PDB file of C-alpha atoms and ligand atoms in Angstrom:
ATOM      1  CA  UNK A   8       0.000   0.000   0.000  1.00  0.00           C
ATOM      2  CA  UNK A   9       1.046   3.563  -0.494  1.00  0.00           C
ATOM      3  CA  UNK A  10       0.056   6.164   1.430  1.00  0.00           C
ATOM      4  CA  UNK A  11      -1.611   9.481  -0.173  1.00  0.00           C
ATOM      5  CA  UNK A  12      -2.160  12.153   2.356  1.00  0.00           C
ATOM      6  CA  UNK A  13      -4.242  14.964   1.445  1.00  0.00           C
ATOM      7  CA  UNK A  14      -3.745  18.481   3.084  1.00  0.00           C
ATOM      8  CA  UNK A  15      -6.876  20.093   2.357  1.00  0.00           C
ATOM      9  CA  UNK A  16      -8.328  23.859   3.041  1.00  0.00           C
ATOM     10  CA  UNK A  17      -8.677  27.342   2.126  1.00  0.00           C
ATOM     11  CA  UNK A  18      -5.896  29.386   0.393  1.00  0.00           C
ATOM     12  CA  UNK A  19      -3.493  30.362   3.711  1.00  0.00           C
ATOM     13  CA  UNK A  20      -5.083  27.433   6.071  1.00  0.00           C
ATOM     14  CA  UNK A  21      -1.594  26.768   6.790  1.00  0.00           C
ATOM     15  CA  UNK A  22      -1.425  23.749   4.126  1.00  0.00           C
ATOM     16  CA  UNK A  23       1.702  24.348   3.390  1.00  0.00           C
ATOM     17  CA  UNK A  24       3.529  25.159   6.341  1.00  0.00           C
ATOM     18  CA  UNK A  25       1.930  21.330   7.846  1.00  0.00           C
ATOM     19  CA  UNK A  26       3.094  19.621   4.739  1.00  0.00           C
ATOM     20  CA  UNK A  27       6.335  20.575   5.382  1.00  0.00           C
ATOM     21  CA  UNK A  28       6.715  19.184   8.924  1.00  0.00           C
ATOM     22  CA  UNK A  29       4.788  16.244   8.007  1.00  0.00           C
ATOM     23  CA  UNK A  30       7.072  15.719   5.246  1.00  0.00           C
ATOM     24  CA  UNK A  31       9.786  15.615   7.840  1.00  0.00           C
ATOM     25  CA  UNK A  32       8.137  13.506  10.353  1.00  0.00           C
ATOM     26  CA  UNK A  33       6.971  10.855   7.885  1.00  0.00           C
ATOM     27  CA  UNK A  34       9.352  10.725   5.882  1.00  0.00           C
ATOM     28  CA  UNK A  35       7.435  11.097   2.006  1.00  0.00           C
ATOM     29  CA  UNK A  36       7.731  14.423  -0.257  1.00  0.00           C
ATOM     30  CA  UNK A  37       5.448  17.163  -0.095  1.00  0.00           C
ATOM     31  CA  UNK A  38       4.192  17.647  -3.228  1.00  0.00           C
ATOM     32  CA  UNK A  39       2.830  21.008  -4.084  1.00  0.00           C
ATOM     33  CA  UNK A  40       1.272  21.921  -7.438  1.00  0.00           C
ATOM     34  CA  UNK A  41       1.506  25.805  -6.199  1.00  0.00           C
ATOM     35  CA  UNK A  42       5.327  25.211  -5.957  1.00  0.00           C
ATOM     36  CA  UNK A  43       5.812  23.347  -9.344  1.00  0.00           C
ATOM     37  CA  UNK A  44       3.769  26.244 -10.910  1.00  0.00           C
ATOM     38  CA  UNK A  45       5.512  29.129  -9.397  1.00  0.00           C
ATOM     39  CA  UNK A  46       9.256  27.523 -10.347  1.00  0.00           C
ATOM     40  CA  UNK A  47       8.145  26.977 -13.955  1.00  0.00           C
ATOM     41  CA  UNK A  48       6.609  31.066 -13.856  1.00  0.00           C
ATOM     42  CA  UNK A  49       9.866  32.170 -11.920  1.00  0.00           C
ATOM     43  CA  UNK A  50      11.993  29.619 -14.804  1.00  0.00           C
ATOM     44  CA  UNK A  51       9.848  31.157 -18.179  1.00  0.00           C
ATOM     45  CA  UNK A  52       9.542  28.107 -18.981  1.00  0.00           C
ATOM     46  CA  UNK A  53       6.170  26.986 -21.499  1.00  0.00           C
ATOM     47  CA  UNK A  54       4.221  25.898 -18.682  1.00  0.00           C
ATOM     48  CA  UNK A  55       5.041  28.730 -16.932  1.00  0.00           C
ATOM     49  CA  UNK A  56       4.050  31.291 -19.282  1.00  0.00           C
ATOM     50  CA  UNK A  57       1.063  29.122 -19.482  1.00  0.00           C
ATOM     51  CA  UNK A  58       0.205  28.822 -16.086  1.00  0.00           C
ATOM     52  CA  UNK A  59       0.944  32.927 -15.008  1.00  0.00           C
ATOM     53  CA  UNK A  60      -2.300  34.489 -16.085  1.00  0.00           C
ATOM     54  CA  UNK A  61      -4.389  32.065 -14.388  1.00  0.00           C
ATOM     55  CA  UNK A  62      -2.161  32.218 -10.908  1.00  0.00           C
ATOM     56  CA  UNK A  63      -2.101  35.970 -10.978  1.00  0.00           C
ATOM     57  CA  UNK A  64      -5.781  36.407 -11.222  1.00  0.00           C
ATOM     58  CA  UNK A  65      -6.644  34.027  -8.689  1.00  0.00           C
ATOM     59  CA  UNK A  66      -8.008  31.403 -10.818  1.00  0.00           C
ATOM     60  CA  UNK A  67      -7.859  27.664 -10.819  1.00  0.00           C
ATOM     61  CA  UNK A  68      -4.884  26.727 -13.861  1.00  0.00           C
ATOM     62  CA  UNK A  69      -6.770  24.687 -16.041  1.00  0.00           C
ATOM     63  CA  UNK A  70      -7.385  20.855 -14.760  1.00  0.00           C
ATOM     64  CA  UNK A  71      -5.513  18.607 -17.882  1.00  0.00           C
ATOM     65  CA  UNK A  72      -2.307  21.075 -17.323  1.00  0.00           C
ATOM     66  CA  UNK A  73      -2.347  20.160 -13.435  1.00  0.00           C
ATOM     67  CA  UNK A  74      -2.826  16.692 -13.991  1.00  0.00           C
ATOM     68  CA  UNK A  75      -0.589  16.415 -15.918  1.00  0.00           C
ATOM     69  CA  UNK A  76       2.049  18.016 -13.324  1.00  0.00           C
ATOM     70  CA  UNK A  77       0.845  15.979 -10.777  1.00  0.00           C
ATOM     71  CA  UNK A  78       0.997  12.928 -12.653  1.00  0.00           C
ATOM     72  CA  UNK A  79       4.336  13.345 -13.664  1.00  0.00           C
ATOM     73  CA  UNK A  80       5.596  13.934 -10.056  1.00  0.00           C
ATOM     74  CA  UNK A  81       3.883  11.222  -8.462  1.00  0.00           C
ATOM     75  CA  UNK A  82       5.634   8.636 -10.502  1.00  0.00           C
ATOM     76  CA  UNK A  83       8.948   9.730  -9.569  1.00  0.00           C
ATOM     77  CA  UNK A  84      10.674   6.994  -7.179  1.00  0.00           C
ATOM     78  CA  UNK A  85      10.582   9.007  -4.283  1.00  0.00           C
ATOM     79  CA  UNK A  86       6.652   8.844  -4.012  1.00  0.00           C
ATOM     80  CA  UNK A  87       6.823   4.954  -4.062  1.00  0.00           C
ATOM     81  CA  UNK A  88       5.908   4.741  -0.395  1.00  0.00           C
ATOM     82  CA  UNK A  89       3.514   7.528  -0.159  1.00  0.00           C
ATOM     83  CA  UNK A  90       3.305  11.450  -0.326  1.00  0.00           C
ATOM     84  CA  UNK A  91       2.161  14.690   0.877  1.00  0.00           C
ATOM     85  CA  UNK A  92      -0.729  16.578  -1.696  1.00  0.00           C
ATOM     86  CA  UNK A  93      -0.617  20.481  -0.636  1.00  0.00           C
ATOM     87  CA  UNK A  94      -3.226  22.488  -3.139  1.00  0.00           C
ATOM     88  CA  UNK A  95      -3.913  19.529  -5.304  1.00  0.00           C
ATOM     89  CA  UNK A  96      -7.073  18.188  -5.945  1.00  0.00           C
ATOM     90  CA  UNK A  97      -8.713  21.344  -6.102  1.00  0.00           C
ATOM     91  CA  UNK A  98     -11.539  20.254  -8.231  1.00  0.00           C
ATOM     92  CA  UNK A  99     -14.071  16.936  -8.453  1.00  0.00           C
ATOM     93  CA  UNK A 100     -12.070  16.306 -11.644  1.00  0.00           C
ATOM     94  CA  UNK A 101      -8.223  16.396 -10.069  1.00  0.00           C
ATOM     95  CA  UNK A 102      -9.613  14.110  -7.514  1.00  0.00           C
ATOM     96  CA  UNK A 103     -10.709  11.509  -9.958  1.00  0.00           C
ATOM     97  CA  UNK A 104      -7.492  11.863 -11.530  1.00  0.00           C
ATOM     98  CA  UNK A 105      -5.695  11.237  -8.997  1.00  0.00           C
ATOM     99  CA  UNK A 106      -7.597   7.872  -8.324  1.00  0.00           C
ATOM    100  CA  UNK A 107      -7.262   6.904 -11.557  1.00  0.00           C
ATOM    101  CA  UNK A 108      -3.174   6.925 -11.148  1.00  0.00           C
ATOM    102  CA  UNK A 109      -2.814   4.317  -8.861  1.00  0.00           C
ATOM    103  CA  UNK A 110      -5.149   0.678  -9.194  1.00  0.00           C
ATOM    104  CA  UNK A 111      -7.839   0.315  -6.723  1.00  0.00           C
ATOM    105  CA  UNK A 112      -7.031  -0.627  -3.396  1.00  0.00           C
ATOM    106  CA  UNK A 113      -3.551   0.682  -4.021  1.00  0.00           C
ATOM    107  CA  UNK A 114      -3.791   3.825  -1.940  1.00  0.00           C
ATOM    108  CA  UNK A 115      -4.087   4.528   1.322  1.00  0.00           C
ATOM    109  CA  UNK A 116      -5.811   7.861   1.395  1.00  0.00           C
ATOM    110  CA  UNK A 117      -6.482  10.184   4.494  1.00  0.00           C
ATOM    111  CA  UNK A 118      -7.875  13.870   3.452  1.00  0.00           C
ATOM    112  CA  UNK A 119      -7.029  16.659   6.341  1.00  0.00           C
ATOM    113  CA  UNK A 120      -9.085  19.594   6.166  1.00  0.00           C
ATOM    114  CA  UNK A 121      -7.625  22.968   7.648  1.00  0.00           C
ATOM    115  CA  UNK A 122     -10.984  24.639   8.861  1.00  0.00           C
ATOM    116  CA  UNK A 123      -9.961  28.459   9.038  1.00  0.00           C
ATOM    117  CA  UNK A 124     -11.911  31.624   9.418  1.00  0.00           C
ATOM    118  CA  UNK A 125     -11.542  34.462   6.754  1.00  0.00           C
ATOM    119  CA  UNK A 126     -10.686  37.131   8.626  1.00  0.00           C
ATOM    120  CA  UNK A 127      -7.672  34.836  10.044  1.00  0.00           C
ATOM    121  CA  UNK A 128      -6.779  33.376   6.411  1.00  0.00           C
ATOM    122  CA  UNK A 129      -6.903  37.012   4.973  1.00  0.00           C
ATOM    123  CA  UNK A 130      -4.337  38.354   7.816  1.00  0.00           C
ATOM    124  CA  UNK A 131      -2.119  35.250   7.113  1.00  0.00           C
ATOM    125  CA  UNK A 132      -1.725  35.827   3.486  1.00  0.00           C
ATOM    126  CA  UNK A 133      -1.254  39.825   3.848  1.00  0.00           C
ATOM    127  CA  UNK A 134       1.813  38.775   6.555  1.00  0.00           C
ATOM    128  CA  UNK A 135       3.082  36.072   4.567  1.00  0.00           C
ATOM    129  CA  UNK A 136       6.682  36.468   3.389  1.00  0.00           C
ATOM    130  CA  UNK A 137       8.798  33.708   1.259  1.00  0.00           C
ATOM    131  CA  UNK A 138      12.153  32.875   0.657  1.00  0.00           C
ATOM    132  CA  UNK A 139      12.840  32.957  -3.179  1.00  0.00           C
ATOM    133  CA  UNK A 140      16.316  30.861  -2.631  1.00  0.00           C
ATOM    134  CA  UNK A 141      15.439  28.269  -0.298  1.00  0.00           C
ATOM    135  CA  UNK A 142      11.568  27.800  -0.092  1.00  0.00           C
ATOM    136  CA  UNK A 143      11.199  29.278   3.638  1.00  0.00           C
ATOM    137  CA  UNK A 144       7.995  30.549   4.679  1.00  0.00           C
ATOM    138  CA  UNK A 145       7.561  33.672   7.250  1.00  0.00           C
ATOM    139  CA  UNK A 146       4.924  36.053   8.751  1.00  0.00           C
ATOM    140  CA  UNK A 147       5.712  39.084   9.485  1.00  0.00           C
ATOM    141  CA  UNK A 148       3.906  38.677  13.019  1.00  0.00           C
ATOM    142  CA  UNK A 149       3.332  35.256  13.543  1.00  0.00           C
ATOM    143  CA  UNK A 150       6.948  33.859  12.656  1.00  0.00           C
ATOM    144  CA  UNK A 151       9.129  36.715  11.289  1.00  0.00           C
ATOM    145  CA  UNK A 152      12.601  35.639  10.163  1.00  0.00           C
ATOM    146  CA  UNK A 153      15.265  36.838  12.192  1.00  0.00           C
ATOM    147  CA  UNK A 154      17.196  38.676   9.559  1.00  0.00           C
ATOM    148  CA  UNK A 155      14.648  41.372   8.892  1.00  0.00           C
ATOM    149  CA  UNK A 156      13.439  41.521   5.588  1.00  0.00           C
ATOM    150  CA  UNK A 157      16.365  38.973   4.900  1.00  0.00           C
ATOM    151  CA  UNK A 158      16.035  34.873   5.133  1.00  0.00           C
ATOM    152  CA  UNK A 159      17.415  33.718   8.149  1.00  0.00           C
ATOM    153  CA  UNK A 160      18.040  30.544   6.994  1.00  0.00           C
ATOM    154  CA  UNK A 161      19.751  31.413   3.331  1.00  0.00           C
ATOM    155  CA  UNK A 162      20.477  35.076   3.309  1.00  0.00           C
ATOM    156  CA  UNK A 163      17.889  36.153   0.797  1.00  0.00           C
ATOM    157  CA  UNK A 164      15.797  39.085   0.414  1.00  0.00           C
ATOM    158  CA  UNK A 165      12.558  37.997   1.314  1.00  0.00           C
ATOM    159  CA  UNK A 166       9.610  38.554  -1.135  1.00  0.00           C
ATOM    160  CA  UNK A 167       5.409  38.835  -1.248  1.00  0.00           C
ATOM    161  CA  UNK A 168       3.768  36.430  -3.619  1.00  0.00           C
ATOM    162  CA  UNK A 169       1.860  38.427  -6.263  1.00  0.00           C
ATOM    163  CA  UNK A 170      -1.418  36.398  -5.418  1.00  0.00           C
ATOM    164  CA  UNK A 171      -1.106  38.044  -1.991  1.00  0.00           C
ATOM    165  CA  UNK A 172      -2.854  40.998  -3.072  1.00  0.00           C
ATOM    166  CA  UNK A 173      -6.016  41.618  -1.083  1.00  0.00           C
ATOM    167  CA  UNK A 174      -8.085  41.229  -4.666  1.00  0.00           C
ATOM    168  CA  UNK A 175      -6.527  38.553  -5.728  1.00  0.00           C
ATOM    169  CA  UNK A 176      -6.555  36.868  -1.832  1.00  0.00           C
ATOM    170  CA  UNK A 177     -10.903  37.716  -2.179  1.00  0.00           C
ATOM    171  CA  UNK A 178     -11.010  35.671  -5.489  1.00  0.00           C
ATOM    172  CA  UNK A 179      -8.833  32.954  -4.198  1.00  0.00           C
ATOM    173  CA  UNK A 180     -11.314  32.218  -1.695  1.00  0.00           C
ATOM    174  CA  UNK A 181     -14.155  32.500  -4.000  1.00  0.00           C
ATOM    175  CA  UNK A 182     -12.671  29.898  -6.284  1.00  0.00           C
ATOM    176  CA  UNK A 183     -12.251  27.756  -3.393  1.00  0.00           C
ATOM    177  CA  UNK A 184     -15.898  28.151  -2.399  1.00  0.00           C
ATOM    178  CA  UNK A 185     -17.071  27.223  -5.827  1.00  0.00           C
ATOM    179  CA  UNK A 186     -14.510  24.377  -7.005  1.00  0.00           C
ATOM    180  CA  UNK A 187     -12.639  23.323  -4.123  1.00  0.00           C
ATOM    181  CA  UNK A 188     -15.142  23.298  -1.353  1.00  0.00           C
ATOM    182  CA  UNK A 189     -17.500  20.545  -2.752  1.00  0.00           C
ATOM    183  CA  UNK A 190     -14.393  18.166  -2.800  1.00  0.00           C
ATOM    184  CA  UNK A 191     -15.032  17.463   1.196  1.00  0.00           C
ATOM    185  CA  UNK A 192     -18.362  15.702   0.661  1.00  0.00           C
ATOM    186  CA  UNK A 193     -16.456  14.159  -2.044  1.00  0.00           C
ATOM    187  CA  UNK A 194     -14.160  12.411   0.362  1.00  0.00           C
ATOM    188  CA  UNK A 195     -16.528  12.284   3.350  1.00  0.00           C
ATOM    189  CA  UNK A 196     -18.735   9.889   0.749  1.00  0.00           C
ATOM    190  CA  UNK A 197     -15.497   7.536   0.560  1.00  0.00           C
ATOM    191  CA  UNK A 198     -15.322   8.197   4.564  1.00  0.00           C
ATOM    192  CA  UNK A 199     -11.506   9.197   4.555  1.00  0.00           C
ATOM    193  CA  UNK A 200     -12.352  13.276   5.386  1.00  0.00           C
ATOM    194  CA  UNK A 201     -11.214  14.313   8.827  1.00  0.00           C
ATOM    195  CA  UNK A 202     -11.075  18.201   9.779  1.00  0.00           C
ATOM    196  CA  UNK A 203      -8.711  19.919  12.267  1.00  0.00           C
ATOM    197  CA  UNK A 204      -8.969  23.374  13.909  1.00  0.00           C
ATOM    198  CA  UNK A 205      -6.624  25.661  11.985  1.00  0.00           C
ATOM    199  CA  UNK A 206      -6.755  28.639  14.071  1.00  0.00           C
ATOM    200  CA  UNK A 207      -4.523  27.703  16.487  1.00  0.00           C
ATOM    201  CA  UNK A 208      -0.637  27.978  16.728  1.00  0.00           C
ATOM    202  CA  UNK A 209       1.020  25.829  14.324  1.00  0.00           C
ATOM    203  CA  UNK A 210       2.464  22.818  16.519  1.00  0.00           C
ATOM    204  CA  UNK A 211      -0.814  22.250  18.415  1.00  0.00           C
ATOM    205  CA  UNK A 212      -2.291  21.771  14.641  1.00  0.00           C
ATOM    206  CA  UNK A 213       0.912  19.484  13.562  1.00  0.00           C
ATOM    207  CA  UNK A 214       0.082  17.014  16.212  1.00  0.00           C
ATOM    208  CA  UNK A 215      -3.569  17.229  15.440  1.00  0.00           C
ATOM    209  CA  UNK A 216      -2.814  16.036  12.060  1.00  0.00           C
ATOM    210  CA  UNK A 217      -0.147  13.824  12.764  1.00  0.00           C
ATOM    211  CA  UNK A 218      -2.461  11.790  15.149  1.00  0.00           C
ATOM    212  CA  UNK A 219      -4.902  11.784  12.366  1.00  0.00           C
ATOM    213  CA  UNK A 220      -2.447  10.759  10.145  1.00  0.00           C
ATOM    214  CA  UNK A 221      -0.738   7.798  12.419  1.00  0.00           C
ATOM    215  CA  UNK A 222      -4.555   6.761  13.326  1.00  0.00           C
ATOM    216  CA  UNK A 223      -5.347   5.785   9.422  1.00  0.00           C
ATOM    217  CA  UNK A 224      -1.663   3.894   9.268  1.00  0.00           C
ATOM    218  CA  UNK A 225      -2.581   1.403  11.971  1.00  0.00           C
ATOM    219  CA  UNK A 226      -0.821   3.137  14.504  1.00  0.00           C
ATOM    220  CA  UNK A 227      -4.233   4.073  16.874  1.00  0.00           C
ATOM    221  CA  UNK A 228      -8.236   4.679  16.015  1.00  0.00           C
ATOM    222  CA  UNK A 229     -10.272   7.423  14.556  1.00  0.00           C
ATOM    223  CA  UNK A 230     -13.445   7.681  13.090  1.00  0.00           C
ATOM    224  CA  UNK A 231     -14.322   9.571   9.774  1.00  0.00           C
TER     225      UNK A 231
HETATM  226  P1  LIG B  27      -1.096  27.407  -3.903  1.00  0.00           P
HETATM  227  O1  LIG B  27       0.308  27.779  -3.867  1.00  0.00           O
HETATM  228  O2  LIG B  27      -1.473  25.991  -3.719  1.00  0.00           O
HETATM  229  O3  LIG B  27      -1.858  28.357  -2.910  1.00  0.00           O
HETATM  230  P2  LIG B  27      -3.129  28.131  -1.933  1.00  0.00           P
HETATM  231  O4  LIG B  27      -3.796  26.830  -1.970  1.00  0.00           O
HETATM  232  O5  LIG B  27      -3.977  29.298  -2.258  1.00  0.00           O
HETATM  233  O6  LIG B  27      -2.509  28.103  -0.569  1.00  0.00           O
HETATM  234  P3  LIG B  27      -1.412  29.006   0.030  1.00  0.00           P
HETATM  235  O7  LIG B  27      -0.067  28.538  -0.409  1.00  0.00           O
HETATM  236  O8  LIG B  27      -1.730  30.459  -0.209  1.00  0.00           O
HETATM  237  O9  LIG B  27      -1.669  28.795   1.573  1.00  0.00           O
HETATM  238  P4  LIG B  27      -1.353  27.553   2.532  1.00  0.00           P
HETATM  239  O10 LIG B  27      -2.620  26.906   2.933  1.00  0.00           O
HETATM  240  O11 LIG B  27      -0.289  26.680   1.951  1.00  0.00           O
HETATM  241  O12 LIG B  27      -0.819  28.361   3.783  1.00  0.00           O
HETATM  242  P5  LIG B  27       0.682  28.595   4.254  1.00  0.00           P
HETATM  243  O13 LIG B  27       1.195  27.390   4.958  1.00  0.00           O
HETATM  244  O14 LIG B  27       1.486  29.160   3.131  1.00  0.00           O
HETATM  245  O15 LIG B  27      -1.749  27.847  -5.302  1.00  0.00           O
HETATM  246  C1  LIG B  27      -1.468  29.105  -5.884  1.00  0.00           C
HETATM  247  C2  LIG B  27      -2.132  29.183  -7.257  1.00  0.00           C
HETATM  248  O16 LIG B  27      -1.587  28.163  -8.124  1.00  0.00           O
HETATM  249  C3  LIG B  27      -3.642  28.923  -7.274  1.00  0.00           C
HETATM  250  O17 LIG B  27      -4.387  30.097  -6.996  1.00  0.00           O
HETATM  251  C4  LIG B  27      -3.839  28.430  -8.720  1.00  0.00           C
HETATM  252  O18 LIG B  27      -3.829  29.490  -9.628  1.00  0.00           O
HETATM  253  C5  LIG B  27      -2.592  27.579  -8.940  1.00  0.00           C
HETATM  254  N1  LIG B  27      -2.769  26.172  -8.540  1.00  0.00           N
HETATM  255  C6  LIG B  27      -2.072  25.493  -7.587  1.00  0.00           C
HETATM  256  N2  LIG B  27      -2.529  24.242  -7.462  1.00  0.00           N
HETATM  257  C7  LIG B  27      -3.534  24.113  -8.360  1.00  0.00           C
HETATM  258  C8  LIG B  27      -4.426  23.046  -8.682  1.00  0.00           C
HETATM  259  N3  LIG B  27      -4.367  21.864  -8.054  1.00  0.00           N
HETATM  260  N4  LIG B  27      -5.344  23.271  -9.643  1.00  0.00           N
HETATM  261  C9  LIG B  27      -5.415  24.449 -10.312  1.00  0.00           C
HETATM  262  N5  LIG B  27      -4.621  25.504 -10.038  1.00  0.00           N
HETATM  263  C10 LIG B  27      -3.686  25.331  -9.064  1.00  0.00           C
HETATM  264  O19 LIG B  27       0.454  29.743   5.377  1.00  0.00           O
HETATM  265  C11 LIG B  27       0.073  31.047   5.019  1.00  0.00           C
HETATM  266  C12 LIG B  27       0.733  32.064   5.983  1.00  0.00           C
HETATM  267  O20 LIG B  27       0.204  31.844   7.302  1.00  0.00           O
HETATM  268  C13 LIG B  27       2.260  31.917   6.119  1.00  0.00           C
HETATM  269  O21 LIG B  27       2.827  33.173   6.308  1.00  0.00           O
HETATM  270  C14 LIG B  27       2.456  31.061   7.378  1.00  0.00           C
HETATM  271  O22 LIG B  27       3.683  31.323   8.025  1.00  0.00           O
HETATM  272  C15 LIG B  27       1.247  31.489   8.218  1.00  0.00           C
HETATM  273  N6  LIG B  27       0.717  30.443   9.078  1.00  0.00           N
HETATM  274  C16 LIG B  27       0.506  29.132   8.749  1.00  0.00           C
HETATM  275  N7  LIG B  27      -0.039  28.460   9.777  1.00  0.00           N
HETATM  276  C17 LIG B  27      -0.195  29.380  10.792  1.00  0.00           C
HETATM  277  C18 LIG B  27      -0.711  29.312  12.118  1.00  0.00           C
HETATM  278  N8  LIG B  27      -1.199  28.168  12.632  1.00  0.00           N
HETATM  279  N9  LIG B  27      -0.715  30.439  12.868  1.00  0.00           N
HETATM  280  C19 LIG B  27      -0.231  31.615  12.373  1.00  0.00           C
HETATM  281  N10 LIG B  27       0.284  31.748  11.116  1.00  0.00           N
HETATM  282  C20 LIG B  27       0.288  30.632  10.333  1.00  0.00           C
END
């Protein structure tokens, strides 16, 4: 069996940020189709070019060119075990896709939702600060980096992602009403949806997903 598990929620529910440490702690990658997008914009590359529009505006990138991302990094060796999904599915389609990758019975799926407020997931994404060299995520309040406006971790200057804007943030959120939403009665129906309070500082919601998480691998008991 390999193990898929989902980080699920609103743009700035702190997917990200948990994917990381769970990465870490369980030792598969954390794949995010955000990241793969943003490296092919930042590289110029086709998919890039592609892909920038539909980022910038706030809108979903179209499902096939996803897919096919996700497809192609889910093969790789490293995901042989099992892996992290931050920001994909994001529709019913990318779900089915992703089911359609692996032969039934394969996977061993557990979806975490990251149940956040607005008002909370709008000051996270004004705050939010990233490290263009190594990947590092700040807040200006919550975790600022202890260089300043600096990475503390690699030295460089820190940036704001373009879809941080507080327009772009509003239709981020309405895209994930409409398309993204609708995916958690998608899972509940398979009974492999479980929900966590994301409001809270970030360990407290680390172990909450990690005992999730460990529960669905044999290593306890929850109920979906
Ligand atoms: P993507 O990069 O996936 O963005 P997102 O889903 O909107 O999520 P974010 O990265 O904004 O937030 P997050 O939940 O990861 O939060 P984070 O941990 O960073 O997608 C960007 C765009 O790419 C999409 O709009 C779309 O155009 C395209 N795209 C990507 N995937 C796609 C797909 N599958 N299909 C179609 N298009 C796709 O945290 C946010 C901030 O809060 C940080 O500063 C962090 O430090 C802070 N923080 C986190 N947790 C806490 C906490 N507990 N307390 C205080 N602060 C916290």
């Amino acid at each position: 069996m390999k193990t898929a598990v989902i980080l699920f929620g609103p743009p700035g529910a702190g997917k990200g940020t948990q994917a990381r440490r769970l990465s870490v702690e369980l030792g598969y990658p954390s794949v995010s189709t955000g990241d793969i997008l943003r490296e092919a914009v930042a590289a110029g590359t086709e998919l890039g070019l592609a892909a920038r529009k539909y980022m910038e505006s706030g809108m979903l990138v179209p499902d096939e060119v996803v897919d096919g991302i996700a497809r192609d990094r889910l093969m790789r060796p490293d995901c042989a075990r099992g892996f992290i999904l931050d920001g994909y599915p994001r529709t019913i389609n990318q779900a089915e896709h992703v089911e359609s990758l692996f032969p039934r019975g394969e996977l061993n799926t557990v979806v975490v939702g990251i149940r956040v407020d607005d008002e909370v997931l709008l000051r996270r994404l004004a705050g939010r600060r990233t490290c263009p060299g190594c990947a590092k995520m700040f807040h200006v309040q919550s975790s600022p980096s202890k260089a300043g406006d600096r990475c503390d971790e690699c030295g460089t200057q820190l940036v704001q992602r373009r879809d941080d804007s507080e327009q772009v943030v509003k239709e981020r959120l309405r895209v994930y009403q409409e398309n993204t939403r609708p995916l958690i009665e998608f899972y509940k129906s398979r009974k492999v949806y479980f929900e966590v309070d994301g409001s809270g500082a970030v360990d407290g919601i680390f172990e909450s997903i990690l005992g999730i998480v460990n529960a669905r691998l044999g290593r306890g008991a929850v109920s979906a």
